[in-house]
Amino acid sequence: MKKLSLYSMTIFSLLLLTSCEAVETIFKAGMWWGIILVVGVVAVILWLFSRGRNS
């Protein structure tokens, strides 16, 4: 049942969006995930360095 809904949503979005809009949406989502991951990694590194100095 899950596969059927995933396929139907994919087909619906392909019919609804043109190819350029679909690619633009994918790249926007990818850009935001990249920004979030980079900020998260930098925050973890800074936290580890600050934790090491206090010990």
PDB file of C-alpha atoms in Angstrom:
ATOM      1  CA  MET A   1       0.000   0.000   0.000  1.00  0.00           C
ATOM      2  CA  LYS A   2       2.880   2.353   0.792  1.00  0.00           C
ATOM      3  CA  LYS A   3       4.459   1.769  -2.603  1.00  0.00           C
ATOM      4  CA  LEU A   4       1.180   2.535  -4.320  1.00  0.00           C
ATOM      5  CA  SER A   5       0.813   5.888  -2.559  1.00  0.00           C
ATOM      6  CA  LEU A   6       4.465   6.756  -3.250  1.00  0.00           C
ATOM      7  CA  TYR A   7       4.040   5.940  -6.930  1.00  0.00           C
ATOM      8  CA  SER A   8       0.803   7.872  -7.188  1.00  0.00           C
ATOM      9  CA  MET A   9       2.350  10.925  -5.486  1.00  0.00           C
ATOM     10  CA  THR A  10       5.342  10.738  -7.826  1.00  0.00           C
ATOM     11  CA  ILE A  11       3.189  10.509 -10.914  1.00  0.00           C
ATOM     12  CA  PHE A  12       0.955  13.322  -9.661  1.00  0.00           C
ATOM     13  CA  SER A  13       3.935  15.597  -9.004  1.00  0.00           C
ATOM     14  CA  LEU A  14       5.426  14.783 -12.422  1.00  0.00           C
ATOM     15  CA  LEU A  15       2.182  15.704 -14.111  1.00  0.00           C
ATOM     16  CA  LEU A  16       1.702  18.807 -12.002  1.00  0.00           C
ATOM     17  CA  LEU A  17       5.223  20.231 -12.194  1.00  0.00           C
ATOM     18  CA  THR A  18       7.245  20.884 -15.289  1.00  0.00           C
ATOM     19  CA  SER A  19      10.710  19.372 -15.349  1.00  0.00           C
ATOM     20  CA  CYS A  20      12.428  22.682 -14.574  1.00  0.00           C
ATOM     21  CA  GLU A  21      10.228  23.303 -11.547  1.00  0.00           C
ATOM     22  CA  ALA A  22      10.816  19.773 -10.279  1.00  0.00           C
ATOM     23  CA  VAL A  23      14.598  20.136 -10.591  1.00  0.00           C
ATOM     24  CA  GLU A  24      14.473  23.552  -8.920  1.00  0.00           C
ATOM     25  CA  THR A  25      12.524  22.115  -5.983  1.00  0.00           C
ATOM     26  CA  ILE A  26      14.979  19.251  -5.587  1.00  0.00           C
ATOM     27  CA  PHE A  27      17.993  21.585  -5.615  1.00  0.00           C
ATOM     28  CA  LYS A  28      16.378  23.969  -3.113  1.00  0.00           C
ATOM     29  CA  ALA A  29      15.766  21.088  -0.719  1.00  0.00           C
ATOM     30  CA  GLY A  30      19.313  19.818  -1.246  1.00  0.00           C
ATOM     31  CA  MET A  31      20.788  23.253  -0.651  1.00  0.00           C
ATOM     32  CA  TRP A  32      18.935  23.663   2.642  1.00  0.00           C
ATOM     33  CA  TRP A  33      19.932  20.195   3.850  1.00  0.00           C
ATOM     34  CA  GLY A  34      23.551  20.988   2.973  1.00  0.00           C
ATOM     35  CA  ILE A  35      23.449  24.255   4.907  1.00  0.00           C
ATOM     36  CA  ILE A  36      21.870  22.565   7.935  1.00  0.00           C
ATOM     37  CA  LEU A  37      24.464  19.764   7.900  1.00  0.00           C
ATOM     38  CA  VAL A  38      27.420  22.153   7.579  1.00  0.00           C
ATOM     39  CA  VAL A  39      26.162  24.319  10.446  1.00  0.00           C
ATOM     40  CA  GLY A  40      25.604  21.187  12.548  1.00  0.00           C
ATOM     41  CA  VAL A  41      29.106  19.826  11.899  1.00  0.00           C
ATOM     42  CA  VAL A  42      30.721  23.186  12.698  1.00  0.00           C
ATOM     43  CA  ALA A  43      28.677  23.423  15.912  1.00  0.00           C
ATOM     44  CA  VAL A  44      29.770  19.925  16.988  1.00  0.00           C
ATOM     45  CA  ILE A  45      33.437  20.703  16.269  1.00  0.00           C
ATOM     46  CA  LEU A  46      33.258  23.962  18.234  1.00  0.00           C
ATOM     47  CA  TRP A  47      31.528  22.165  21.096  1.00  0.00           C
ATOM     48  CA  LEU A  48      34.237  19.477  21.173  1.00  0.00           C
ATOM     49  CA  PHE A  49      37.028  22.079  21.202  1.00  0.00           C
ATOM     50  CA  SER A  50      35.382  24.085  23.982  1.00  0.00           C
ATOM     51  CA  ARG A  51      34.803  20.900  25.972  1.00  0.00           C
ATOM     52  CA  GLY A  52      38.468  19.916  25.607  1.00  0.00           C
ATOM     53  CA  ARG A  53      39.758  23.262  26.894  1.00  0.00           C
ATOM     54  CA  ASN A  54      37.647  23.147  30.065  1.00  0.00           C
ATOM     55  CA  SER A  55      38.944  19.707  31.104  1.00  0.00           C
TER      56      SER A  55
END
